[in-house]
PDB file of C-alpha atoms in Angstrom:
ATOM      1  CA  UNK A   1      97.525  81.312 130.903  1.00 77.00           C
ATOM      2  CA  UNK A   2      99.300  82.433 133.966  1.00 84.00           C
ATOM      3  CA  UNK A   3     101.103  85.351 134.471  1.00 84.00           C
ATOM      4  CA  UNK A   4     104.837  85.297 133.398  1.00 85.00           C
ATOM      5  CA  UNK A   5     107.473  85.441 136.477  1.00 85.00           C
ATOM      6  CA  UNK A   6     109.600  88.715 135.316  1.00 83.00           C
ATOM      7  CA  UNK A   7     106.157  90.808 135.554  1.00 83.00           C
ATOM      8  CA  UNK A   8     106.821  89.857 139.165  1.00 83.00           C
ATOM      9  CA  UNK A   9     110.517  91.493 139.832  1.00 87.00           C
ATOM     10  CA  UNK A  10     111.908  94.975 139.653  1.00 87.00           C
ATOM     11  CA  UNK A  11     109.153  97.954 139.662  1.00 87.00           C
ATOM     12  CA  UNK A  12     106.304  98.598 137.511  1.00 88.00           C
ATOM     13  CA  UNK A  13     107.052 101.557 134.819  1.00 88.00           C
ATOM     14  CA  UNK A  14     105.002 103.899 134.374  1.00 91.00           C
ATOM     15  CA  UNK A  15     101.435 102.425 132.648  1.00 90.00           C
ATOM     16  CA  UNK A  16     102.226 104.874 129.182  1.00 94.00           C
ATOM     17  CA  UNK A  17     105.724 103.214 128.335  1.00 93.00           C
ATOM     18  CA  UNK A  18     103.786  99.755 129.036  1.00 92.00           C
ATOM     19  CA  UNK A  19     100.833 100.462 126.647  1.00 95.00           C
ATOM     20  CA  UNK A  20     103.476 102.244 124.341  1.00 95.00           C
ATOM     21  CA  UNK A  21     105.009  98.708 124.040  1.00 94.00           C
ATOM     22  CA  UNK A  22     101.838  97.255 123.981  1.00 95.00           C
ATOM     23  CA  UNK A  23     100.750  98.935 120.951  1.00 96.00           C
ATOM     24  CA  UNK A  24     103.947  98.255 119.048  1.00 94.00           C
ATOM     25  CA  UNK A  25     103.912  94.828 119.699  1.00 95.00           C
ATOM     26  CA  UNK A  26     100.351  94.759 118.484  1.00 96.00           C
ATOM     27  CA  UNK A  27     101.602  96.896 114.919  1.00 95.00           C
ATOM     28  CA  UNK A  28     103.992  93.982 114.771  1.00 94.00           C
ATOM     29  CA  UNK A  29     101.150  91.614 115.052  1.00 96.00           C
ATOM     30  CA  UNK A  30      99.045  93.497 112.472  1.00 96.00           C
ATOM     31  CA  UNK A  31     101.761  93.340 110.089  1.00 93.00           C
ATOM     32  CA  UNK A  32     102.368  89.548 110.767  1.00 94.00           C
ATOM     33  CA  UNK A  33      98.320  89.145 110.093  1.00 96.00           C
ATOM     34  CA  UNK A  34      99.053  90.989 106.884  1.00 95.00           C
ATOM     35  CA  UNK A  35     101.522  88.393 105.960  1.00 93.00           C
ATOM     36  CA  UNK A  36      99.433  85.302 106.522  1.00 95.00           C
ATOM     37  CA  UNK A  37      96.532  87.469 104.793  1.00 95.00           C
ATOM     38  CA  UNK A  38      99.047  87.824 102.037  1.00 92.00           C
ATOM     39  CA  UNK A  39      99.640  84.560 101.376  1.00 93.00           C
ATOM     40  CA  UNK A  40      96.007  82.831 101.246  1.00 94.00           C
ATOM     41  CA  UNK A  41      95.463  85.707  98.945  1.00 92.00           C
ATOM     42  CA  UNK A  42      98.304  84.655  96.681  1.00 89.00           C
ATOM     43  CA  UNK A  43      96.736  80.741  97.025  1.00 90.00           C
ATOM     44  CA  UNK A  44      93.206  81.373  96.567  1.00 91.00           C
ATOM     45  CA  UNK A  45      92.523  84.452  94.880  1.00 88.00           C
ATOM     46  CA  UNK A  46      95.468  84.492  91.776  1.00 85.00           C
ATOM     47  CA  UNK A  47      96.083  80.986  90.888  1.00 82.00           C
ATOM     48  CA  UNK A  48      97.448  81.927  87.398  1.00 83.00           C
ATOM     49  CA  UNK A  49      99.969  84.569  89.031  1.00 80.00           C
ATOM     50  CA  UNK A  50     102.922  82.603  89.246  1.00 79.00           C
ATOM     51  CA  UNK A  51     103.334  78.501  88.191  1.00 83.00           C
ATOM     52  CA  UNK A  52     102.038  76.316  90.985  1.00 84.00           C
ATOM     53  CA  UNK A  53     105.113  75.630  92.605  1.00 89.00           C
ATOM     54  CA  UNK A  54     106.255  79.098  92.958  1.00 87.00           C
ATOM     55  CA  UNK A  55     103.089  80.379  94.040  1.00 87.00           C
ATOM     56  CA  UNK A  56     103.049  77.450  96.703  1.00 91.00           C
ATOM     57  CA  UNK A  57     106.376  78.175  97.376  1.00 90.00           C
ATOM     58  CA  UNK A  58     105.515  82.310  97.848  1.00 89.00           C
ATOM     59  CA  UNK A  59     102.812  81.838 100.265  1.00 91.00           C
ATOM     60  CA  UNK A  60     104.362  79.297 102.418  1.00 93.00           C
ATOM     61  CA  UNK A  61     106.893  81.691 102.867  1.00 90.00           C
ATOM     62  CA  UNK A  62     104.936  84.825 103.514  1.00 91.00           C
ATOM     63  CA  UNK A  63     102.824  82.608 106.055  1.00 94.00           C
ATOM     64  CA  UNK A  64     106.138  80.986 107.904  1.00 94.00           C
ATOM     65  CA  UNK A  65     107.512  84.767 108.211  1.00 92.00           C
ATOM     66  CA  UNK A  66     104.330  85.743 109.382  1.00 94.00           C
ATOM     67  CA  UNK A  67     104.498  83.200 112.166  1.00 95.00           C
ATOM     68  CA  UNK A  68     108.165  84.068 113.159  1.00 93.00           C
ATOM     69  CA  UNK A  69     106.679  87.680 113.288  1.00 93.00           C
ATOM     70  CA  UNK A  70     103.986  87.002 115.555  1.00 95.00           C
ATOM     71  CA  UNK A  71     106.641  84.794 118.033  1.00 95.00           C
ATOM     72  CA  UNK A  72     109.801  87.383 117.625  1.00 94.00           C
ATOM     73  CA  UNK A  73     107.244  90.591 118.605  1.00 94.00           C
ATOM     74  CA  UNK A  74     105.915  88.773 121.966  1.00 93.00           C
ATOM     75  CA  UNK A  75     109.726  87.954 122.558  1.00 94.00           C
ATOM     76  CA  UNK A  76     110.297  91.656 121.772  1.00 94.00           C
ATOM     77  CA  UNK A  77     107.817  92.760 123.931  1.00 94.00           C
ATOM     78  CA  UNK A  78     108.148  91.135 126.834  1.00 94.00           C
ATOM     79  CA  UNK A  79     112.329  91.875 126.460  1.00 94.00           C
ATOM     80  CA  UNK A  80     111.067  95.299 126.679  1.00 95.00           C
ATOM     81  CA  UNK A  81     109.193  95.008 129.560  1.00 94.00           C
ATOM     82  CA  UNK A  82     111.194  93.661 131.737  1.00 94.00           C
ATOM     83  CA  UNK A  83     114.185  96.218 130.674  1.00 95.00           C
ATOM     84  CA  UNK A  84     112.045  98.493 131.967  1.00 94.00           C
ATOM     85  CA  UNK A  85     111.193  97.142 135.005  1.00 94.00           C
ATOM     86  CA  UNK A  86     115.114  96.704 135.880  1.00 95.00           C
ATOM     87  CA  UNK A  87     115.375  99.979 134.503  1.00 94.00           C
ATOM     88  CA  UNK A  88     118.062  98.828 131.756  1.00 94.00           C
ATOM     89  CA  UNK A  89     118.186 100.440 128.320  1.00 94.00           C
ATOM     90  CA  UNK A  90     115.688  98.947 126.289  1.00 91.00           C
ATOM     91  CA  UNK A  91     117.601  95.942 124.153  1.00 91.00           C
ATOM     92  CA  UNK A  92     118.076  95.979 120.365  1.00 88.00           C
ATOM     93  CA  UNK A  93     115.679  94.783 118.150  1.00 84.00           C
ATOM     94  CA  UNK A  94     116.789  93.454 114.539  1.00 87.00           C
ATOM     95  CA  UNK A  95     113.355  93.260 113.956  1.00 83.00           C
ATOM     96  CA  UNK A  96     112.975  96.488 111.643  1.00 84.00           C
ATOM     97  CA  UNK A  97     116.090  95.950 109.449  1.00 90.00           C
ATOM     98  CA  UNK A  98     114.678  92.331 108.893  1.00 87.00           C
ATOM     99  CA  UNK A  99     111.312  92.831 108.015  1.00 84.00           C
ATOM    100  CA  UNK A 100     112.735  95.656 105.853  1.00 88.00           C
ATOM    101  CA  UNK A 101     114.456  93.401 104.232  1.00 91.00           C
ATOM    102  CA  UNK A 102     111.596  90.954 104.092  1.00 85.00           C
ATOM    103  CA  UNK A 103     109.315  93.335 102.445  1.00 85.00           C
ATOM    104  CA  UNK A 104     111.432  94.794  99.886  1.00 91.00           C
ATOM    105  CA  UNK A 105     112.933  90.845  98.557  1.00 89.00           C
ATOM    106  CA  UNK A 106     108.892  89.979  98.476  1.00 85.00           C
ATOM    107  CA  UNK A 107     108.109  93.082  96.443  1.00 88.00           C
ATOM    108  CA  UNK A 108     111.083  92.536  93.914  1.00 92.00           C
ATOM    109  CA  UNK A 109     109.950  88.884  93.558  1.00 87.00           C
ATOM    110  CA  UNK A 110     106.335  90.108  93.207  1.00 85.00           C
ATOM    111  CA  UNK A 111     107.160  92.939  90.757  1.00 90.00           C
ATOM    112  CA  UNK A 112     109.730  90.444  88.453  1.00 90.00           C
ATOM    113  CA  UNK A 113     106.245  87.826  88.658  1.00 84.00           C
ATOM    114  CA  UNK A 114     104.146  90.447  87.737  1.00 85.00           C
ATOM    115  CA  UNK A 115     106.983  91.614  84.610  1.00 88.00           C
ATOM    116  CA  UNK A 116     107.349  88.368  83.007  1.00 85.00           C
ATOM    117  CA  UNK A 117     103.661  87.455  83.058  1.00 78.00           C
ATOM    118  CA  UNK A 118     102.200  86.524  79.633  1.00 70.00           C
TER     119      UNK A 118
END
């Protein structure tokens, strides 16, 4: 893979705010891991948690947010790089209020699964 054409324009920032982004965007990864972990977890390892539709239904979406995770945090990163590069503020990231919302709908779902099992 060759090297993207931003990381050739403005100035390179100083190596600690690089690997500082480099380790968030690989959190963001580890979390988006988690997710597709998640969700073969849910398929093969508690078939009787939920009927077979809504457990299909569960971990195709914890594995499809997963994958939108791992895009949206190289998009974030590299958005982030290159702000600093043109020394610009860093951008905004909606990132945190939507996996925060992501997180808490799958653990209400999980919790009223785990409530009205017999």
């Amino acid at each position: 893979m060759r090297e993207p054409a931003w990381r050739r324009t403005g100035s390179t920032p100083d190596y600690r705010f690089s690997l500082a982004n480099e380790r968030t965007f690989l959190a963001w990864i580890r979390t988006a891991l988690a997710l597709l972990a998640g969700a073969v977890a849910l398929d093969q390892l508690a078939p009787e948690f939920a009927p077979g539709v809504l457990r299909v239904l569960l971990c195709m979406a914890l594995a499809g947010i997963g994958a939108v995770l791992a895009i949206v945090s190289y998009r974030r990163w590299s958005a982030q790089e290159q702000a600093m590069r043109h020394n610009r503020e860093l951008p905004h990231s909606w990132m945190m209020m939507g996996m925060s919302v992501v997180v808490s709908a799958a653990a209400l779902v999980f919790a009223v699964l785990i409530l009205l099992r017999p």
